[in-house]
Amino acid sequence: MGSVAGLRARFRGPLLPGMRQLPLPTLQPWDGGRIFSHNPIVGRFSGLSTRWTFAANGPLGYLASRRPVFSAAIRDASIIFGMDVKRS
């Protein structure tokens, strides 16, 4: 099987100054119940210049002739696990 998708990306300038948080809520099964937790991603938000390619006959072929509207990256990122956990 060949390539399904490809990406070329180049970082642009910062979108926001300094370090910022992005919420990453997570719901997962645990011991017959569920755990919902808030795990923030902390990092620097940057713009990206991107070029995507998709195999026309692949599972993402419907995207072959399309271009992204917006691309961004989180650089120097960390995820903080277990800050706010609720079990049900």
N, CA, C and O atoms as a GROMACS GRO file, in nm:
protein
  352
    1MET      N    1   0.085  -0.118   0.000
    1MET     CA    2   0.000   0.000   0.000
    1MET      C    3   0.089   0.123   0.000
    1MET      O    4   0.189   0.128   0.072
    2GLY      N    5   0.054   0.222  -0.079
    2GLY     CA    6   0.130   0.345  -0.090
    2GLY      C    7   0.091   0.446   0.016
    2GLY      O    8   0.017   0.415   0.110
    3SER      N    9   0.141   0.565   0.000
    3SER     CA   10   0.114   0.674   0.093
    3SER      C   11  -0.032   0.718   0.082
    3SER      O   12  -0.085   0.728  -0.028
    4VAL      N   13  -0.095   0.744   0.195
    4VAL     CA   14  -0.232   0.793   0.200
    4VAL      C   15  -0.234   0.946   0.199
    4VAL      O   16  -0.318   1.007   0.134
    5ALA      N   17  -0.138   1.006   0.272
    5ALA     CA   18  -0.134   1.152   0.283
    5ALA      C   19   0.010   1.197   0.306
    5ALA      O   20   0.093   1.121   0.356
    6GLY      N   21   0.036   1.320   0.270
    6GLY     CA   22   0.166   1.381   0.294
    6GLY      C   23   0.148   1.525   0.340
    6GLY      O   24   0.046   1.587   0.313
    7LEU      N   25   0.249   1.576   0.409
    7LEU     CA   26   0.241   1.712   0.462
    7LEU      C   27   0.378   1.777   0.456
    7LEU      O   28   0.478   1.718   0.494
    8ARG      N   29   0.380   1.901   0.408
    8ARG     CA   30   0.498   1.988   0.417
    8ARG      C   31   0.452   2.109   0.497
    8ARG      O   32   0.350   2.169   0.467
    9ALA      N   33   0.530   2.144   0.600
    9ALA     CA   34   0.490   2.256   0.686
    9ALA      C   35   0.610   2.342   0.721
    9ALA      O   36   0.723   2.293   0.734
   10ARG      N   37   0.584   2.470   0.736
   10ARG     CA   38   0.687   2.565   0.776
   10ARG      C   39   0.626   2.655   0.884
   10ARG      O   40   0.518   2.710   0.866
   11PHE      N   41   0.698   2.669   0.995
   11PHE     CA   42   0.650   2.754   1.103
   11PHE      C   43   0.645   2.899   1.059
   11PHE      O   44   0.732   2.947   0.987
   12ARG      N   45   0.542   2.968   1.104
   12ARG     CA   46   0.528   3.112   1.086
   12ARG      C   47   0.545   3.177   1.222
   12ARG      O   48   0.588   3.111   1.317
   13GLY      N   49   0.513   3.302   1.232
   13GLY     CA   50   0.527   3.373   1.358
   13GLY      C   51   0.426   3.329   1.462
   13GLY      O   52   0.333   3.254   1.431
   14PRO      N   53   0.443   3.376   1.585
   14PRO     CA   54   0.351   3.341   1.693
   14PRO      C   55   0.210   3.396   1.668
   14PRO      O   56   0.195   3.507   1.616
   15LEU      N   57   0.109   3.318   1.705
   15LEU     CA   58  -0.030   3.364   1.695
   15LEU      C   59  -0.067   3.445   1.819
   15LEU      O   60  -0.144   3.541   1.811
   16LEU      N   61  -0.013   3.406   1.933
   16LEU     CA   62  -0.036   3.474   2.060
   16LEU      C   63   0.097   3.483   2.133
   16LEU      O   64   0.180   3.393   2.121
   17PRO      N   65   0.119   3.589   2.208
   17PRO     CA   66   0.245   3.600   2.281
   17PRO      C   67   0.250   3.506   2.402
   17PRO      O   68   0.146   3.477   2.463
   18GLY      N   69   0.367   3.458   2.436
   18GLY     CA   70   0.387   3.378   2.557
   18GLY      C   71   0.330   3.238   2.549
   18GLY      O   72   0.291   3.191   2.443
   19MET      N   73   0.326   3.173   2.664
   19MET     CA   74   0.271   3.038   2.677
   19MET      C   75   0.121   3.048   2.702
   19MET      O   76   0.074   3.133   2.777
   20ARG      N   77   0.045   2.960   2.638
   20ARG     CA   78  -0.101   2.958   2.651
   20ARG      C   79  -0.148   2.817   2.682
   20ARG      O   80  -0.074   2.720   2.662
   21GLN      N   81  -0.272   2.806   2.731
   21GLN     CA   82  -0.331   2.675   2.760
   21GLN      C   83  -0.444   2.645   2.662
   21GLN      O   84  -0.518   2.734   2.622
   22LEU      N   85  -0.454   2.518   2.625
   22LEU     CA   86  -0.562   2.469   2.542
   22LEU      C   87  -0.624   2.351   2.616
   22LEU      O   88  -0.552   2.259   2.654
   23PRO      N   89  -0.756   2.350   2.638
   23PRO     CA   90  -0.816   2.239   2.712
   23PRO      C   91  -0.812   2.109   2.631
   23PRO      O   92  -0.829   2.111   2.509
   24LEU      N   93  -0.789   1.999   2.699
   24LEU     CA   94  -0.790   1.866   2.638
   24LEU      C   95  -0.874   1.775   2.727
   24LEU      O   96  -0.818   1.695   2.803
   25PRO      N   97  -1.008   1.785   2.720
   25PRO     CA   98  -1.092   1.698   2.802
   25PRO      C   99  -1.081   1.554   2.754
   25PRO      O  100  -1.072   1.528   2.635
   26THR      N  101  -1.082   1.461   2.849
   26THR     CA  102  -1.067   1.319   2.818
   26THR      C  103  -1.171   1.239   2.895
   26THR      O  104  -1.186   1.257   3.015
   27LEU      N  105  -1.243   1.150   2.826
   27LEU     CA  106  -1.339   1.058   2.888
   27LEU      C  107  -1.294   0.918   2.853
   27LEU      O  108  -1.276   0.885   2.736
   28GLN      N  109  -1.277   0.834   2.955
   28GLN     CA  110  -1.230   0.698   2.929
   28GLN      C  111  -1.294   0.599   3.026
   28GLN      O  112  -1.329   0.636   3.138
   29PRO      N  113  -1.310   0.473   2.984
   29PRO     CA  114  -1.365   0.371   3.074
   29PRO      C  115  -1.262   0.336   3.182
   29PRO      O  116  -1.141   0.337   3.157
   30TRP      N  117  -1.313   0.303   3.302
   30TRP     CA  118  -1.221   0.267   3.410
   30TRP      C  119  -1.294   0.180   3.511
   30TRP      O  120  -1.387   0.227   3.577
   31ASP      N  121  -1.253   0.056   3.524
   31ASP     CA  122  -1.302  -0.035   3.628
   31ASP      C  123  -1.454  -0.037   3.638
   31ASP      O  124  -1.510  -0.025   3.747
   32GLY      N  125  -1.522  -0.052   3.524
   32GLY     CA  126  -1.668  -0.059   3.521
   32GLY      C  127  -1.737   0.075   3.521
   32GLY      O  128  -1.860   0.081   3.510
   33GLY      N  129  -1.664   0.182   3.533
   33GLY     CA  130  -1.722   0.317   3.531
   33GLY      C  131  -1.652   0.401   3.426
   33GLY      O  132  -1.598   0.349   3.329
   34ARG      N  133  -1.654   0.531   3.447
   34ARG     CA  134  -1.588   0.623   3.355
   34ARG      C  135  -1.509   0.727   3.433
   34ARG      O  136  -1.542   0.759   3.547
   35ILE      N  137  -1.406   0.777   3.370
   35ILE     CA  138  -1.328   0.888   3.427
   35ILE      C  139  -1.328   1.001   3.326
   35ILE      O  140  -1.294   0.981   3.210
   36PHE      N  141  -1.366   1.120   3.372
   36PHE     CA  142  -1.359   1.241   3.291
   36PHE      C  143  -1.255   1.331   3.353
   36PHE      O  144  -1.262   1.362   3.472
   37SER      N  145  -1.158   1.374   3.274
   37SER     CA  146  -1.054   1.461   3.328
   37SER      C  147  -1.024   1.576   3.233
   37SER      O  148  -1.039   1.565   3.112
   38HIS      N  149  -0.982   1.686   3.293
   38HIS     CA  150  -0.940   1.805   3.218
   38HIS      C  151  -0.787   1.805   3.221
   38HIS      O  152  -0.727   1.815   3.327
   39ASN      N  153  -0.726   1.794   3.104
   39ASN     CA  154  -0.580   1.787   3.092
   39ASN      C  155  -0.534   1.898   3.000
   39ASN      O  156  -0.535   1.881   2.878
   40PRO      N  157  -0.492   2.012   3.054
   40PRO     CA  158  -0.453   2.123   2.966
   40PRO      C  159  -0.322   2.097   2.892
   40PRO      O  160  -0.229   2.037   2.945
   41ILE      N  161  -0.318   2.145   2.768
   41ILE     CA  162  -0.194   2.149   2.691
   41ILE      C  163  -0.139   2.291   2.706
   41ILE      O  164  -0.211   2.388   2.683
   42VAL      N  165  -0.014   2.303   2.746
   42VAL     CA  166   0.049   2.433   2.764
   42VAL      C  167   0.160   2.446   2.660
   42VAL      O  168   0.244   2.357   2.649
   43GLY      N  169   0.162   2.556   2.585
   43GLY     CA  170   0.266   2.574   2.484
   43GLY      C  171   0.254   2.708   2.414
   43GLY      O  172   0.173   2.793   2.450
   44ARG      N  173   0.337   2.724   2.312
   44ARG     CA  174   0.339   2.846   2.231
   44ARG      C  175   0.264   2.820   2.101
   44ARG      O  176   0.296   2.725   2.029
   45PHE      N  177   0.164   2.902   2.072
   45PHE     CA  178   0.082   2.884   1.952
   45PHE      C  179   0.146   2.958   1.835
   45PHE      O  180   0.169   3.078   1.841
   46SER      N  181   0.173   2.884   1.728
   46SER     CA  182   0.235   2.941   1.608
   46SER      C  183   0.149   2.912   1.486
   46SER      O  184   0.078   2.812   1.480
   47GLY      N  185   0.157   3.002   1.389
   47GLY     CA  186   0.095   2.976   1.260
   47GLY      C  187   0.182   2.881   1.179
   47GLY      O  188   0.302   2.868   1.204
   48LEU      N  189   0.122   2.815   1.082
   48LEU     CA  190   0.194   2.725   0.992
   48LEU      C  191   0.157   2.757   0.848
   48LEU      O  192   0.044   2.795   0.818
   49SER      N  193   0.254   2.742   0.761
   49SER     CA  194   0.228   2.742   0.618
   49SER      C  195   0.235   2.595   0.576
   49SER      O  196   0.339   2.532   0.591
   50THR      N  197   0.125   2.541   0.525
   50THR     CA  198   0.120   2.397   0.498
   50THR      C  199   0.080   2.366   0.354
   50THR      O  200   0.013   2.445   0.287
   51ARG      N  201   0.122   2.250   0.311
   51ARG     CA  202   0.078   2.194   0.183
   51ARG      C  203   0.052   2.045   0.206
   51ARG      O  204   0.144   1.968   0.234
   52TRP      N  205  -0.074   2.007   0.194
   52TRP     CA  206  -0.115   1.869   0.210
   52TRP      C  207  -0.129   1.803   0.074
   52TRP      O  208  -0.169   1.868  -0.023
   53THR      N  209  -0.097   1.676   0.066
   53THR     CA  210  -0.124   1.596  -0.053
   53THR      C  211  -0.196   1.468  -0.009
   53THR      O  212  -0.162   1.409   0.094
   54PHE      N  213  -0.294   1.425  -0.087
   54PHE     CA  214  -0.371   1.305  -0.056
   54PHE      C  215  -0.379   1.218  -0.180
   54PHE      O  216  -0.400   1.268  -0.291
   55ALA      N  217  -0.363   1.088  -0.162
   55ALA     CA  218  -0.379   0.994  -0.272
   55ALA      C  219  -0.525   0.996  -0.318
   55ALA      O  220  -0.616   0.973  -0.238
   56ALA      N  221  -0.547   1.025  -0.446
   56ALA     CA  222  -0.683   1.038  -0.500
   56ALA      C  223  -0.764   0.910  -0.482
   56ALA      O  224  -0.886   0.918  -0.466
   57ASN      N  225  -0.700   0.794  -0.484
   57ASN     CA  226  -0.773   0.667  -0.470
   57ASN      C  227  -0.766   0.612  -0.328
   57ASN      O  228  -0.806   0.498  -0.304
   58GLY      N  229  -0.718   0.691  -0.232
   58GLY     CA  230  -0.707   0.647  -0.094
   58GLY      C  231  -0.830   0.683  -0.012
   58GLY      O  232  -0.924   0.743  -0.065
   59PRO      N  233  -0.831   0.647   0.116
   59PRO     CA  234  -0.947   0.674   0.201
   59PRO      C  235  -0.974   0.823   0.224
   59PRO      O  236  -1.084   0.860   0.265
   60LEU      N  237  -0.875   0.908   0.200
   60LEU     CA  238  -0.893   1.053   0.213
   60LEU      C  239  -0.894   1.122   0.077
   60LEU      O  240  -0.869   1.242   0.068
   61GLY      N  241  -0.921   1.046  -0.029
   61GLY     CA  242  -0.918   1.097  -0.165
   61GLY      C  243  -1.009   1.216  -0.189
   61GLY      O  244  -0.980   1.299  -0.276
   62TYR      N  245  -1.118   1.226  -0.115
   62TYR     CA  246  -1.210   1.340  -0.132
   62TYR      C  247  -1.142   1.472  -0.095
   62TYR      O  248  -1.194   1.579  -0.128
   63LEU      N  249  -1.027   1.468  -0.028
   63LEU     CA  250  -0.954   1.590   0.007
   63LEU      C  251  -0.845   1.626  -0.095
   63LEU      O  252  -0.777   1.727  -0.079
   64ALA      N  253  -0.828   1.544  -0.198
   64ALA     CA  254  -0.716   1.559  -0.292
   64ALA      C  255  -0.708   1.697  -0.357
   64ALA      O  256  -0.597   1.745  -0.380
   65SER      N  257  -0.816   1.759  -0.387
   65SER     CA  258  -0.812   1.888  -0.456
   65SER      C  259  -0.839   2.007  -0.362
   65SER      O  260  -0.861   2.119  -0.409
   66ARG      N  261  -0.838   1.983  -0.234
   66ARG     CA  262  -0.872   2.090  -0.138
   66ARG      C  263  -0.748   2.144  -0.069
   66ARG      O  264  -0.644   2.079  -0.062
   67ARG      N  265  -0.762   2.267  -0.019
   67ARG     CA  266  -0.653   2.332   0.054
   67ARG      C  267  -0.700   2.367   0.194
   67ARG      O  268  -0.818   2.398   0.214
   68PRO      N  269  -0.610   2.362   0.293
   68PRO     CA  270  -0.651   2.397   0.429
   68PRO      C  271  -0.685   2.545   0.441
   68PRO      O  272  -0.623   2.629   0.374
   69VAL      N  273  -0.781   2.577   0.524
   69VAL     CA  274  -0.820   2.715   0.549
   69VAL      C  275  -0.723   2.779   0.647
   69VAL      O  276  -0.686   2.895   0.632
   70PHE      N  277  -0.682   2.702   0.749
   70PHE     CA  278  -0.597   2.754   0.854
   70PHE      C  279  -0.515   2.640   0.912
   70PHE      O  280  -0.565   2.529   0.928
   71SER      N  281  -0.390   2.666   0.943
   71SER     CA  282  -0.304   2.566   1.007
   71SER      C  283  -0.230   2.630   1.122
   71SER      O  284  -0.184   2.744   1.111
   72ALA      N  285  -0.218   2.558   1.232
   72ALA     CA  286  -0.149   2.609   1.350
   72ALA      C  287  -0.074   2.496   1.418
   72ALA      O  288  -0.100   2.378   1.395
   73ALA      N  289   0.021   2.534   1.502
   73ALA     CA  290   0.100   2.438   1.578
   73ALA      C  291   0.112   2.484   1.722
   73ALA      O  292   0.103   2.604   1.750
   74ILE      N  293   0.132   2.390   1.812
   74ILE     CA  294   0.164   2.422   1.951
   74ILE      C  295   0.307   2.376   1.973
   74ILE      O  296   0.336   2.256   1.968
   75ARG      N  297   0.396   2.471   1.995
   75ARG     CA  298   0.539   2.441   2.011
   75ARG      C  299   0.576   2.442   2.159
   75ARG      O  300   0.509   2.504   2.242
   76ASP      N  301   0.686   2.371   2.190
   76ASP     CA  302   0.734   2.362   2.329
   76ASP      C  303   0.619   2.322   2.422
   76ASP      O  304   0.601   2.382   2.528
   77ALA      N  305   0.542   2.222   2.382
   77ALA     CA  306   0.418   2.186   2.451
   77ALA      C  307   0.438   2.080   2.559
   77ALA      O  308   0.527   1.996   2.552
   78SER      N  309   0.352   2.089   2.659
   78SER     CA  310   0.342   1.989   2.765
   78SER      C  311   0.195   1.964   2.792
   78SER      O  312   0.113   2.055   2.777
   79ILE      N  313   0.161   1.842   2.831
   79ILE     CA  314   0.025   1.809   2.873
   79ILE      C  315   0.030   1.781   3.023
   79ILE      O  316   0.114   1.704   3.070
   80ILE      N  317  -0.060   1.842   3.098
   80ILE     CA  318  -0.066   1.822   3.242
   80ILE      C  319  -0.183   1.729   3.270
   80ILE      O  320  -0.298   1.766   3.248
   81PHE      N  321  -0.155   1.608   3.319
   81PHE     CA  322  -0.258   1.508   3.344
   81PHE      C  323  -0.304   1.510   3.488
   81PHE      O  324  -0.226   1.535   3.580
   82GLY      N  325  -0.433   1.483   3.509
   82GLY     CA  326  -0.487   1.461   3.642
   82GLY      C  327  -0.518   1.583   3.724
   82GLY      O  328  -0.530   1.572   3.846
   83MET      N  329  -0.533   1.701   3.663
   83MET     CA  330  -0.560   1.822   3.741
   83MET      C  331  -0.704   1.825   3.796
   83MET      O  332  -0.724   1.868   3.910
   84ASP      N  333  -0.801   1.781   3.718
   84ASP     CA  334  -0.941   1.783   3.761
   84ASP      C  335  -1.004   1.654   3.710
   84ASP      O  336  -1.039   1.645   3.592
   85VAL      N  337  -1.020   1.554   3.798
   85VAL     CA  338  -1.067   1.422   3.759
   85VAL      C  339  -1.199   1.390   3.831
   85VAL      O  340  -1.210   1.408   3.952
   86LYS      N  341  -1.298   1.342   3.755
   86LYS     CA  342  -1.425   1.302   3.811
   86LYS      C  343  -1.454   1.158   3.769
   86LYS      O  344  -1.448   1.125   3.650
   87ARG      N  345  -1.485   1.073   3.866
   87ARG     CA  346  -1.517   0.932   3.838
   87ARG      C  347  -1.666   0.911   3.852
   87ARG      O  348  -1.730   0.967   3.941
   88SER      N  349  -1.723   0.830   3.761
   88SER     CA  350  -1.865   0.799   3.771
   88SER      C  351  -1.888   0.652   3.744
   88SER      O  352  -2.002   0.605   3.748
   0.00000   0.00000   0.00000
